Short mmCIF file of C-alpha atoms (C1' of nucleotides) in Angstrom, two decimals:
data_model
loop_
_atom_site.label_atom_id
_atom_site.label_comp_id
_atom_site.label_asym_id
_atom_site.label_seq_id
_atom_site.Cartn_x
_atom_site.Cartn_y
_atom_site.Cartn_z
CA UNK A 189 55.76 11.71 -92.57
CA UNK A 190 58.85 12.10 -90.48
CA UNK A 191 59.75 15.52 -89.11
CA UNK A 192 63.30 16.42 -88.16
CA UNK A 193 64.61 19.53 -86.46
CA UNK A 194 67.32 21.11 -88.56
CA UNK A 195 69.90 23.32 -86.88
CA UNK A 196 70.57 25.34 -90.02
CA UNK A 197 67.00 26.47 -90.59
CA UNK A 198 66.13 26.31 -86.91
CA UNK A 199 62.90 24.49 -87.47
CA UNK A 200 61.30 21.10 -87.64
CA UNK A 201 60.96 20.16 -91.27
CA UNK A 202 59.37 17.25 -93.11
CA UNK A 203 62.01 14.69 -93.95
CA UNK A 204 62.50 14.30 -97.67
CA UNK A 205 65.49 12.16 -98.64
CA UNK A 206 67.60 13.10 -101.62
CA UNK A 207 67.39 9.67 -103.17
CA UNK A 208 64.61 7.65 -101.59
CA UNK A 209 64.49 4.97 -100.41
CA UNK A 210 68.11 5.59 -99.45
CA UNK A 211 69.03 7.72 -96.48
CA UNK A 212 72.63 8.81 -96.07
CA UNK A 213 73.90 9.77 -92.66
CA UNK A 214 77.20 11.21 -91.55
CA UNK A 215 77.85 11.43 -87.83
CA UNK A 216 81.00 12.97 -86.41
CA UNK A 217 82.78 10.33 -84.45
CA UNK A 218 85.30 10.56 -81.67
CA UNK A 219 88.95 11.39 -81.40
CA UNK A 220 90.21 8.27 -79.64
CA UNK A 221 92.69 9.56 -77.12
CA UNK A 222 90.78 8.74 -73.93
CA UNK A 223 88.09 6.47 -72.61
CA UNK A 224 84.61 7.02 -73.90
CA UNK A 225 82.32 8.78 -71.44
CA UNK A 226 78.52 9.06 -71.17
CA UNK A 227 78.56 12.11 -73.40
CA UNK A 228 79.68 9.85 -76.24
CA UNK A 229 76.97 7.33 -75.56
CA UNK A 230 74.12 9.76 -76.10
CA UNK A 231 74.63 10.46 -79.81
CA UNK A 232 75.52 6.82 -80.41
CA UNK A 233 72.31 5.56 -78.82
CA UNK A 234 70.23 8.30 -80.36
CA UNK A 235 71.47 7.67 -83.88
CA UNK A 236 70.95 3.98 -83.32
CA UNK A 237 67.27 4.62 -82.68
CA UNK A 238 67.04 7.00 -85.62
CA UNK A 239 68.51 4.39 -87.93
CA UNK A 240 66.26 1.64 -86.62
CA UNK A 241 63.21 3.81 -87.04
CA UNK A 242 64.12 4.92 -90.55
CA UNK A 243 64.76 1.32 -91.46
CA UNK A 244 61.38 0.22 -90.20
CA UNK A 245 59.80 3.06 -92.08
CA UNK A 246 61.14 1.43 -95.19
CA UNK A 247 64.29 3.43 -95.80
CA UNK A 248 67.63 1.95 -96.68
CA UNK A 249 70.15 3.56 -94.37
CA UNK A 250 73.80 4.17 -95.07
CA UNK A 251 75.56 5.41 -91.98
CA UNK A 252 79.11 6.71 -91.89
CA UNK A 253 80.83 7.61 -88.65
CA UNK A 254 84.48 8.51 -88.68
CA UNK A 255 87.32 8.09 -86.25
CA UNK A 256 89.67 11.05 -86.07
CA UNK A 257 92.59 8.79 -85.32
CA UNK A 258 95.35 11.35 -85.75
CA UNK A 259 95.37 14.66 -83.99
CA UNK A 260 97.49 16.83 -81.72
CA UNK A 261 95.73 15.44 -78.69
CA UNK A 262 96.52 11.88 -79.66
CA UNK A 263 100.15 12.75 -80.17
CA UNK A 264 100.30 14.52 -76.83
CA UNK A 265 98.51 11.73 -74.99
CA UNK A 266 100.78 9.12 -76.56
CA UNK A 267 103.81 10.99 -75.29
CA UNK A 268 102.31 11.12 -71.83
CA UNK A 269 101.50 7.42 -71.82
CA UNK A 270 104.75 6.43 -73.54
CA UNK A 271 102.81 4.66 -76.23
CA UNK A 272 102.87 4.71 -79.98
CA UNK A 273 100.19 7.16 -81.18
CA UNK A 274 98.77 4.62 -83.57
CA UNK A 275 98.58 1.96 -80.89
CA UNK A 276 96.95 4.37 -78.49
CA UNK A 277 94.30 5.37 -81.00
CA UNK A 278 93.77 1.73 -81.88
CA UNK A 279 93.25 0.86 -78.23
CA UNK A 280 90.67 3.55 -77.60
CA UNK A 281 88.85 2.86 -80.84
CA UNK A 282 88.48 -0.76 -79.82
CA UNK A 283 87.27 0.30 -76.42
CA UNK A 284 84.72 2.66 -77.94
CA UNK A 285 83.44 0.01 -80.28
CA UNK A 286 83.18 -2.51 -77.49
CA UNK A 287 81.26 -0.28 -75.14
CA UNK A 288 78.82 0.83 -77.83
CA UNK A 289 78.15 -2.77 -78.65
CA UNK A 290 77.25 -3.37 -75.03
CA UNK A 291 74.78 -0.52 -75.36
CA UNK A 292 73.24 -2.42 -78.28
CA UNK A 293 74.27 0.19 -80.78
CA UNK A 294 74.28 -1.13 -84.32
CA UNK A 295 77.71 -0.26 -85.74
CA UNK A 296 77.96 2.23 -88.60
CA UNK A 297 78.16 0.84 -92.12
CA UNK A 298 81.47 2.61 -92.58
CA UNK A 299 83.84 3.79 -89.86
CA UNK A 300 86.53 5.50 -91.91
CA UNK A 301 89.71 6.74 -90.30
CA UNK A 302 91.61 9.87 -91.07
CA UNK A 303 94.88 7.99 -91.40
CA UNK A 304 93.40 5.86 -94.16
CA UNK A 305 92.12 8.81 -96.14
CA UNK A 306 95.14 11.08 -96.33
CA UNK A 307 95.42 11.10 -100.15
CA UNK A 308 91.79 12.11 -100.43
CA UNK A 309 92.29 14.84 -97.88
CA UNK A 310 95.30 16.19 -99.76
CA UNK A 311 93.31 16.12 -102.97
CA UNK A 312 90.46 18.00 -101.29
CA UNK A 313 92.82 20.69 -100.04
CA UNK A 314 94.48 20.93 -103.43
CA UNK A 315 91.14 21.56 -105.07
CA UNK A 316 90.33 24.28 -102.55
CA UNK A 317 93.64 25.89 -103.39
CA UNK A 318 92.87 25.65 -107.09
CA UNK A 319 89.58 27.36 -106.45
CA UNK A 320 91.33 30.14 -104.57
CA UNK A 321 89.44 29.33 -101.44
CA UNK A 322 92.55 28.55 -99.48
CA UNK A 323 96.13 29.75 -99.34
CA UNK A 324 99.53 28.38 -98.44
CA UNK A 325 101.44 30.03 -95.68
CA UNK A 326 104.85 28.57 -95.09
CA UNK A 327 104.16 24.83 -94.78
CA UNK A 328 100.61 25.35 -93.60
CA UNK A 329 97.43 25.71 -95.59
CA UNK A 330 94.53 27.87 -94.44
CA UNK A 331 90.95 28.13 -95.55
CA UNK A 332 89.80 31.60 -96.46
CA UNK A 333 86.65 32.48 -94.64
CA UNK A 334 84.80 34.90 -96.86
CA UNK A 335 82.05 37.17 -95.71
CA UNK A 336 79.57 36.12 -98.35
CA UNK A 337 76.70 35.70 -95.93
CA UNK A 338 76.79 31.93 -95.74
CA UNK A 339 79.55 31.54 -93.21
CA UNK A 340 78.01 31.72 -89.77
CA UNK A 341 74.54 30.64 -90.84
CA UNK A 342 74.71 27.28 -89.16
CA UNK A 343 75.88 28.50 -85.78
CA UNK A 344 74.03 31.78 -86.02
CA UNK A 345 76.88 34.18 -85.74
CA UNK A 346 78.47 36.92 -87.77
CA UNK A 347 82.11 37.11 -88.66
CA UNK A 348 82.52 40.46 -86.95
CA UNK A 349 81.16 38.92 -83.76
CA UNK A 350 83.95 36.40 -83.87
CA UNK A 351 86.44 39.20 -83.34
CA UNK A 352 84.65 39.95 -80.10
CA UNK A 353 85.80 36.57 -78.84
CA UNK A 354 88.79 37.53 -76.77
CA UNK A 355 90.35 34.15 -77.09
CA UNK A 356 90.35 33.94 -80.86
CA UNK A 357 93.50 32.15 -81.81
CA UNK A 358 96.11 34.30 -83.46
CA UNK A 359 98.47 32.64 -85.90
CA UNK A 360 101.37 34.23 -87.65
CA UNK A 361 100.53 32.87 -91.04
CA UNK A 362 96.84 33.59 -91.05
CA UNK A 363 95.54 36.41 -93.17
CA UNK A 364 92.43 36.78 -91.07
CA UNK A 365 91.69 35.53 -87.59
CA UNK A 366 88.65 33.55 -88.72
CA UNK A 367 90.63 31.52 -91.22
CA UNK A 368 91.39 28.01 -90.11
CA UNK A 369 93.97 25.35 -90.88
CA UNK A 370 93.48 22.73 -93.55
CA UNK A 371 96.99 21.37 -93.27
CA UNK A 372 99.35 21.85 -90.37
CA UNK A 373 103.05 21.30 -90.64
CA UNK A 374 104.69 18.97 -88.15
CA UNK A 375 108.26 18.17 -87.35
CA UNK A 376 109.50 14.77 -88.39
CA UNK A 377 109.57 13.31 -84.91
CA UNK A 378 105.78 13.40 -84.96
CA UNK A 379 103.39 11.32 -87.02
CA UNK A 380 102.65 12.92 -90.33
CA UNK A 381 102.51 12.61 -94.08
CA UNK A 382 104.35 14.15 -96.95
CA UNK A 383 102.22 16.63 -98.83
CA UNK A 384 102.78 19.21 -101.58
CA UNK A 385 103.20 21.74 -98.77
CA UNK A 386 105.57 19.72 -96.67
CA UNK A 387 105.44 17.18 -93.91
CA UNK A 388 102.40 17.57 -91.68
CA UNK A 389 98.92 16.57 -90.70
CA UNK A 390 95.39 17.49 -91.73
CA UNK A 391 93.64 20.27 -89.83
CA UNK A 392 90.70 19.43 -87.68
CA UNK A 393 87.69 19.97 -89.95
CA UNK A 394 88.89 18.84 -93.32
CA UNK A 395 88.67 15.13 -92.60
CA UNK A 396 84.90 15.23 -92.18
CA UNK A 397 84.31 17.14 -95.40
CA UNK A 398 86.56 14.74 -97.24
CA UNK A 399 85.23 11.49 -95.84
CA UNK A 400 81.59 12.52 -96.06
CA UNK A 401 82.09 13.28 -99.73
CA UNK A 402 84.11 10.12 -100.21
CA UNK A 403 81.55 7.75 -98.69
CA UNK A 404 78.27 9.57 -99.27
CA UNK A 405 78.84 11.95 -102.13
CA UNK A 406 78.72 15.70 -102.31
CA UNK A 407 75.25 15.84 -100.81
CA UNK A 408 73.74 13.60 -98.18
CA UNK A 409 70.66 13.59 -95.98
CA UNK A 410 71.56 13.85 -92.33
CA UNK A 411 74.59 15.23 -90.58
CA UNK A 412 74.89 14.59 -86.89
CA UNK A 413 76.96 15.37 -83.86
CA UNK A 414 76.91 17.00 -80.48
CA UNK A 415 75.68 20.52 -80.01
CA UNK A 416 79.20 21.53 -79.08
CA UNK A 417 80.34 20.76 -82.61
CA UNK A 418 78.13 23.36 -84.25
CA UNK A 419 80.85 25.92 -83.93
CA UNK A 420 83.47 25.90 -85.15
CA UNK A 421 83.60 22.33 -86.43
CA UNK A 422 80.41 22.05 -88.46
CA UNK A 423 80.46 25.67 -89.50
CA UNK A 424 83.93 25.17 -90.96
CA UNK A 425 83.10 21.82 -92.42
CA UNK A 426 80.13 23.32 -94.20
CA UNK A 427 82.27 26.18 -95.51
CA UNK A 428 84.83 23.74 -96.93
CA UNK A 429 82.28 21.48 -98.55
CA UNK A 430 80.32 24.35 -100.01
CA UNK A 431 83.55 25.86 -101.24
CA UNK A 432 84.46 22.65 -102.97
CA UNK A 433 81.07 21.57 -104.33
CA UNK A 434 79.09 24.76 -104.39
CA UNK A 435 76.12 23.22 -102.64
CA UNK A 436 74.85 22.41 -99.17
CA UNK A 437 76.50 19.20 -98.00
CA UNK A 438 73.69 18.07 -95.71
CA UNK A 439 69.94 18.42 -96.01
CA UNK A 440 69.46 18.34 -92.26
CA UNK A 441 71.87 19.13 -89.44
CA UNK A 442 70.90 17.12 -86.40
CA UNK A 443 72.53 17.98 -83.08
CA UNK A 444 72.07 16.28 -79.76
CA UNK A 445 72.01 18.14 -76.48
CA UNK A 446 74.95 17.77 -74.16
CA UNK A 447 75.21 15.72 -71.02
CA UNK A 448 76.15 17.51 -67.86
CA UNK A 449 77.09 16.25 -64.48
CA UNK A 450 76.04 18.34 -61.51
CA UNK A 451 75.03 20.83 -64.17
CA UNK A 452 78.50 21.14 -65.61
CA UNK A 453 79.29 19.93 -69.07
CA UNK A 454 81.26 16.76 -69.34
CA UNK A 455 84.33 17.12 -71.38
CA UNK A 456 87.61 15.44 -71.82
CA UNK A 457 89.55 18.59 -71.16
CA UNK A 458 87.79 19.13 -67.85
CA UNK A 459 88.42 15.52 -66.97
CA UNK A 460 85.01 15.24 -65.36
CA UNK A 461 83.60 12.71 -67.75
CA UNK A 462 82.29 9.60 -66.11
CA UNK A 463 83.83 6.73 -68.01
CA UNK A 464 81.32 4.45 -69.66
CA UNK A 465 83.09 1.35 -68.53
CA UNK A 466 82.96 2.58 -64.98
CA UNK A 467 79.26 3.32 -65.22
CA UNK A 468 78.52 -0.03 -66.78
CA UNK A 469 80.05 -1.73 -63.80
CA UNK A 470 77.28 -0.26 -61.72
CA UNK A 471 74.37 -0.19 -64.04
CA UNK A 472 72.82 -2.48 -66.63
CA UNK A 473 73.67 -1.43 -70.20
CA UNK A 474 70.03 -1.53 -71.22
CA UNK A 475 69.08 0.66 -68.28
CA UNK A 476 71.71 3.17 -69.29
CA UNK A 477 70.70 3.02 -72.92
CA UNK A 478 67.03 3.62 -72.21
CA UNK A 479 67.76 6.23 -69.58
CA UNK A 480 69.55 8.23 -72.25
CA UNK A 481 66.47 7.83 -74.41
CA UNK A 482 64.08 8.91 -71.66
CA UNK A 483 64.90 12.52 -72.41
CA UNK A 484 64.41 14.07 -75.82
CA UNK A 485 67.72 14.10 -77.66
CA UNK A 486 67.89 17.87 -78.08
CA UNK A 487 67.38 18.62 -74.40
CA UNK A 488 70.28 18.82 -72.03
CA UNK A 489 70.58 15.83 -69.73
CA UNK A 490 72.09 16.05 -66.31
CA UNK A 491 73.49 12.61 -65.65
CA UNK A 492 73.14 11.18 -62.18
CA UNK A 493 73.75 7.57 -61.39
CA UNK A 494 70.86 7.71 -58.92
CA UNK A 495 68.52 9.04 -61.62
CA UNK A 496 69.52 6.25 -63.95
CA UNK A 497 68.88 3.70 -61.23
CA UNK A 498 65.52 5.28 -60.55
CA UNK A 499 64.68 4.96 -64.20
CA UNK A 500 65.75 1.35 -63.99
CA UNK A 501 63.14 0.68 -61.34
CA UNK A 502 60.43 1.76 -63.73
CA UNK A 503 61.93 -0.24 -66.55
CA UNK A 504 61.91 -3.30 -64.37
CA UNK A 505 58.12 -3.30 -64.47
CA UNK A 506 58.38 -3.67 -68.22
CA UNK A 507 60.90 -6.45 -67.84
CA UNK A 508 58.64 -8.35 -65.47
CA UNK A 509 55.81 -8.10 -67.91
CA UNK A 510 58.10 -9.41 -70.63
CA UNK A 511 58.94 -12.41 -68.50
CA UNK A 512 55.30 -13.25 -68.25
CA UNK A 513 54.57 -12.58 -71.89
CA UNK A 514 57.58 -13.66 -73.88
CA UNK A 515 56.39 -17.17 -74.69
CA UNK A 516 52.93 -16.19 -75.79
CA UNK A 517 51.76 -17.00 -79.30
CA UNK A 518 50.19 -14.36 -81.49
CA UNK A 519 46.87 -12.96 -80.29
CA UNK A 520 44.03 -15.26 -81.25
CA UNK A 521 41.03 -13.79 -79.49
CA UNK A 522 39.03 -10.75 -80.50
CA UNK A 523 37.76 -8.44 -77.80
CA UNK A 524 36.15 -5.19 -78.74
CA UNK A 525 37.14 -3.06 -75.81
CA UNK A 526 39.16 0.15 -75.54
CA UNK A 527 42.14 -1.47 -73.87
CA UNK A 528 42.31 -4.16 -76.54
CA UNK A 529 42.01 -1.60 -79.28
CA UNK A 530 44.85 0.37 -77.80
CA UNK A 531 47.03 -2.72 -77.60
CA UNK A 532 46.32 -3.29 -81.24
CA UNK A 533 47.35 0.20 -82.29
CA UNK A 534 50.38 0.46 -80.00
CA UNK A 535 52.98 -0.12 -82.65
CA UNK A 536 51.52 2.56 -84.83
CA UNK A 537 51.44 5.09 -82.01
CA UNK A 538 55.01 4.25 -81.11
CA UNK A 539 56.11 4.92 -84.67
CA UNK A 540 54.24 8.20 -84.70
CA UNK A 541 56.12 9.36 -81.61
CA UNK A 542 59.37 8.70 -83.42
CA UNK A 543 58.14 10.35 -86.60
CA UNK A 544 57.97 13.56 -84.60
CA UNK A 545 61.66 14.39 -84.40
CA UNK A 546 62.45 11.05 -82.79
CA UNK A 547 60.57 11.70 -79.57
CA UNK A 548 61.82 8.73 -77.58
CA UNK A 549 60.61 10.20 -74.29
CA UNK A 550 57.07 10.13 -75.57
CA UNK A 551 57.63 6.68 -77.02
CA UNK A 552 58.47 5.37 -73.58
CA UNK A 553 55.31 6.92 -72.18
CA UNK A 554 53.44 4.83 -74.74
CA UNK A 555 55.27 1.73 -73.62
CA UNK A 556 54.28 2.27 -70.01
CA UNK A 557 50.68 2.97 -70.94
CA UNK A 558 50.65 -0.15 -73.05
CA UNK A 559 51.78 -2.13 -70.03
CA UNK A 560 48.87 -0.69 -68.07
CA UNK A 561 46.46 -1.80 -70.73
CA UNK A 562 47.91 -5.29 -70.63
CA UNK A 563 47.48 -5.48 -66.88
CA UNK A 564 44.00 -4.15 -67.17
CA UNK A 565 43.13 -6.75 -69.77
CA UNK A 566 44.52 -9.47 -67.55
CA UNK A 567 42.39 -8.24 -64.69
CA UNK A 568 39.34 -8.39 -66.95
CA UNK A 569 39.88 -12.10 -67.44
CA UNK A 570 41.61 -11.87 -70.80
CA UNK A 571 45.03 -12.89 -69.60
CA UNK A 572 46.06 -14.87 -72.67
CA UNK A 573 45.03 -12.17 -75.08
CA UNK A 574 46.57 -9.34 -73.11
CA UNK A 575 49.85 -11.17 -72.69
CA UNK A 576 49.88 -12.11 -76.35
CA UNK A 577 49.67 -8.44 -77.20
CA UNK A 578 52.29 -7.65 -74.62
CA UNK A 579 54.70 -10.03 -76.30
CA UNK A 580 54.04 -8.59 -79.71
CA UNK A 581 54.21 -4.97 -78.65
CA UNK A 582 57.25 -5.30 -76.45
CA UNK A 583 59.08 -7.04 -79.24
CA UNK A 584 58.13 -4.27 -81.63
CA UNK A 585 59.29 -1.63 -79.16
CA UNK A 586 62.49 -3.53 -78.53
CA UNK A 587 63.37 -3.52 -82.18
CA UNK A 588 63.48 0.26 -82.16
CA UNK A 589 64.25 1.26 -78.60
CA UNK A 590 66.22 -1.78 -77.46
CA UNK A 591 64.60 -1.95 -74.05
CA UNK A 592 64.29 -5.62 -73.21
CA UNK A 593 66.69 -7.27 -70.77
CA UNK A 594 69.72 -9.11 -72.06
CA UNK A 595 68.76 -12.25 -70.25
CA UNK A 596 65.66 -13.38 -68.50
CA UNK A 597 65.00 -12.08 -65.06
CA UNK A 598 63.38 -15.35 -64.15
CA UNK A 599 65.94 -18.02 -63.52
CA UNK A 600 65.55 -21.56 -64.57
CA UNK A 601 65.71 -23.33 -61.29
CA UNK A 602 68.88 -25.09 -60.34
CA UNK A 603 68.51 -28.41 -58.60
CA UNK A 604 69.38 -26.90 -55.27
CA UNK A 605 67.11 -23.92 -55.61
CA UNK A 606 64.35 -26.20 -56.78
CA UNK A 607 64.77 -28.40 -53.74
CA UNK A 608 64.80 -25.42 -51.39
CA UNK A 609 61.74 -24.01 -53.00
CA UNK A 610 59.96 -27.31 -52.79
CA UNK A 611 60.75 -27.58 -49.08
CA UNK A 612 59.45 -24.05 -48.66
CA UNK A 613 56.24 -24.88 -50.46
CA UNK A 614 55.73 -27.86 -48.16
CA UNK A 615 56.31 -25.60 -45.18
CA UNK A 616 53.81 -23.11 -46.52
CA UNK A 617 51.30 -25.88 -47.09
CA UNK A 618 51.45 -26.87 -43.46
CA UNK A 619 51.44 -23.15 -42.58
CA UNK A 620 54.89 -23.23 -41.09
CA UNK A 621 55.61 -19.71 -42.20
CA UNK A 622 58.62 -19.36 -39.99
CA UNK A 623 60.49 -21.95 -42.00
CA UNK A 624 59.10 -20.63 -45.26
CA UNK A 625 60.37 -17.17 -44.50
CA UNK A 626 63.71 -18.53 -43.37
CA UNK A 627 64.22 -20.18 -46.73
CA UNK A 628 63.13 -17.06 -48.54
CA UNK A 629 65.59 -14.98 -46.54
CA UNK A 630 68.34 -17.46 -47.24
CA UNK A 631 67.80 -17.16 -50.97
CA UNK A 632 67.51 -13.39 -50.68
CA UNK A 633 70.96 -13.30 -49.17
CA UNK A 634 72.25 -15.10 -52.20
CA UNK A 635 70.74 -12.38 -54.35
CA UNK A 636 67.54 -14.12 -55.39
CA UNK A 637 64.08 -12.75 -54.91
CA UNK A 638 61.15 -15.10 -54.51
CA UNK A 639 57.72 -14.04 -55.51
CA UNK A 640 54.69 -16.10 -54.63
CA UNK A 641 52.31 -15.77 -57.51
CA UNK A 642 48.96 -17.46 -58.06
CA UNK A 643 50.77 -19.77 -60.48
CA UNK A 644 53.32 -20.70 -57.86
CA UNK A 645 56.61 -19.26 -56.71
CA UNK A 646 59.20 -17.85 -59.05
CA UNK A 647 62.74 -16.70 -58.57
CA UNK A 648 64.11 -13.46 -59.93
CA UNK A 649 67.76 -12.81 -60.50
CA UNK A 650 67.56 -9.37 -58.98
CA UNK A 651 66.11 -8.26 -55.68
CA UNK A 652 62.99 -6.29 -56.28
CA UNK A 653 63.38 -2.61 -55.74
"C1'" G B 218 81.38 41.43 -74.15
"C1'" G B 219 78.79 38.71 -78.51
"C1'" C B 220 75.49 34.57 -79.86
"C1'" G B 221 72.15 30.63 -78.45
"C1'" A B 222 69.23 27.28 -75.45
"C1'" C B 223 66.40 26.27 -71.33
"C1'" G B 224 63.18 27.27 -66.63
"C1'" U B 225 56.43 22.23 -66.25
"C1'" A B 226 54.35 18.59 -59.29
"C1'" G B 227 59.16 16.38 -53.92
"C1'" C B 228 62.52 14.49 -58.14
"C1'" C B 229 63.06 13.14 -63.63
"C1'" A B 230 60.27 14.49 -67.90
"C1'" A B 231 56.57 14.91 -72.64
"C1'" G B 232 53.69 18.69 -74.42
"C1'" U B 233 54.79 25.10 -80.25
"C1'" G B 234 47.01 28.09 -79.54
"C1'" G B 235 42.06 24.57 -77.15
"C1'" U B 236 41.95 23.61 -71.59
"C1'" A B 237 48.52 19.72 -68.07
"C1'" A B 238 51.50 12.43 -71.18
"C1'" G B 239 54.69 9.12 -68.71
"C1'" G B 240 58.32 7.48 -64.88
"C1'" C B 241 60.29 7.63 -59.69
"C1'" A B 242 58.97 8.83 -54.78
"C1'" G B 243 54.37 9.37 -51.53
"C1'" A B 244 49.02 8.27 -49.59
"C1'" G B 245 44.70 5.01 -49.45
"C1'" G B 246 42.52 0.41 -51.18
"C1'" U B 247 42.16 -4.86 -53.54
"C1'" C B 248 44.93 -9.44 -53.45
"C1'" U B 249 48.45 -12.26 -50.04
"C1'" G B 250 49.99 -16.24 -44.03
"C1'" C B 251 53.46 -12.15 -44.49
"C1'" A B 252 56.13 -10.05 -48.25
"C1'" A B 253 56.78 -9.22 -53.41
"C1'" A B 254 54.45 -8.47 -57.95
"C1'" A B 255 50.05 -6.73 -60.08
"C1'" C B 256 45.64 -3.87 -60.19
"C1'" C B 257 42.33 0.45 -58.65
"C1'" U B 258 42.09 5.49 -56.64
"C1'" C B 259 44.51 10.02 -55.17
"C1'" U B 260 48.76 13.64 -55.54
"C1'" A B 261 50.34 20.86 -60.53
"C1'" U B 262 42.80 25.35 -60.88
"C1'" G B 263 48.44 25.45 -62.74
"C1'" C B 264 53.51 25.22 -66.23
"C1'" C B 265 60.05 31.11 -63.14
"C1'" C B 266 57.94 36.45 -62.54
"C1'" C B 267 55.31 40.85 -64.78
"C1'" G B 268 52.76 42.76 -68.82
"C1'" G B 269 50.52 42.08 -73.89
"C1'" U B 270 47.97 39.53 -78.32
"C1'" U B 271 43.64 36.07 -78.48
"C1'" C B 272 37.03 33.67 -77.53
"C1'" G B 273 41.04 30.79 -75.51
"C1'" A B 274 48.43 30.53 -74.01
"C1'" A B 275 52.73 26.15 -70.57
"C1'" U B 276 52.56 27.00 -75.78
"C1'" C B 277 52.76 33.54 -79.55
"C1'" C B 278 54.99 38.82 -78.40
"C1'" G B 279 57.68 42.36 -74.98
"C1'" G B 280 60.33 43.10 -70.36
"C1'" G B 281 62.58 41.02 -66.05
"C1'" C B 282 64.99 37.03 -62.97
"C1'" G B 283 67.62 32.40 -62.93
"C1'" U B 284 70.41 28.17 -64.97
"C1'" C B 285 73.34 26.21 -68.83
"C1'" G B 286 75.98 26.09 -73.44
"C1'" C B 287 78.99 28.14 -77.60
"C1'" C B 288 82.63 32.03 -78.91
"C1'" U B 289 89.31 27.54 -77.21
"C1'" C B 290 89.96 20.91 -77.72
"C1'" C B 291 85.10 18.67 -77.12
"C1'" A B 292 79.58 13.95 -78.64
#
RNA sequence: GGCGACGUAGCCAAGUGGUAAGGCAGAGGUCUGCAAAACCUCUAUGCCCCGGUUCGAAUCCGGGCGUCGCCUCCA
């Protein structure tokens, strides 16, 4: 049984899909007006693991993640960069997709865009108007937030408390300060669409209600996004969807903790977000990916490049083991010892970690312990068996966590390296260690690390830490 | 001001009633020509502080202190 923490009920609940074996997921995507930063990578990587785990547990996942490709910020940024808003959005969407691919994130099944769903949005708003849940004010349309006890449940606040917020936006046309825009008028120099209420653009929250319903139906299983979206975005989205359909849109609201830098939240408006492309120039994508998974998704994560590199040093031990194990056949020997038993049950334990609200941090602890058992088995004279299990288990872990290196750490020897190594071996044989060390240093300068193992020397593509 | 989260070893970090996972760094040892890798051993009588509930609490309750987030665009 899988347990998932649900923001609405504030508890971990058993996961029961609406229509098993299908699982429907809606994750709020990005507004593409700037480069993606680490804060965007966390939910992407986390949902990737959730999907992989659900899939292995036998579910059939349908994942929708939107692009809010039209918005005031895009218009503003396009003006600043002297670029067509559509082209700008297109550019950043491509960049986002590219960088997530490098992080081994399986793309969503549908990545709908606001600009391609305008008629549906207008229809959604029209229905809300018909139901008297919204009102027209000039050329704008607002949603009426009613105090029926449901609004505020998700974010845990009361409407009267909202008045306490000094910075609550005041709009001429609003009947109540907590009402929010469904349709915003725009002048004709800006991008927009003709609607029954005039030329304009959709408000911020309506696109998610509309597209979730469009691609997943009125009710779906999991709704995701960053913790910073709980209010007002998800609160408003829930109000719209419930207003339209009269039922809870999502069975579980799943929110990831935010990433900070020097203990300050990363955000586009603060301009302190470390760009993902910049980070990936300094750090291996798999190291970054797994570093993000080394902390439970609901906890805050203070991102430090040094911490990620430190994590990478630990991960390298796993990679080295993989190099030794990757060509092993399936285990063929039977040894009735605790370490062998544990290797046998590794995959099951890994899955159980993830069953518990996707505890990837604990899952990694299992991976490291599994590596210890392999080494122990090897030391007990069961090298072939232990490595066979290592291959199997690391592959299984990789399918969910995506932790194995892109390419082998051990290089196939080039002719020149082979010759150098052979000369060094001859030197070592005649105990001319001065020359042997000279050759090793030479190769080290070129970025290669030589390790003398009982099976002979091998060359690694990265200097050992 | 309102609401919420968090505070576990030098650092990162699991752990929601049963006696402190894992990683990095550090110390000692085995192996090695030396390194590297690997392996073994060690490193929190204690989980921000003070009370309380309990046979038993890092885990539950109350009160402090501290950090962060949301209330405005945000993953």
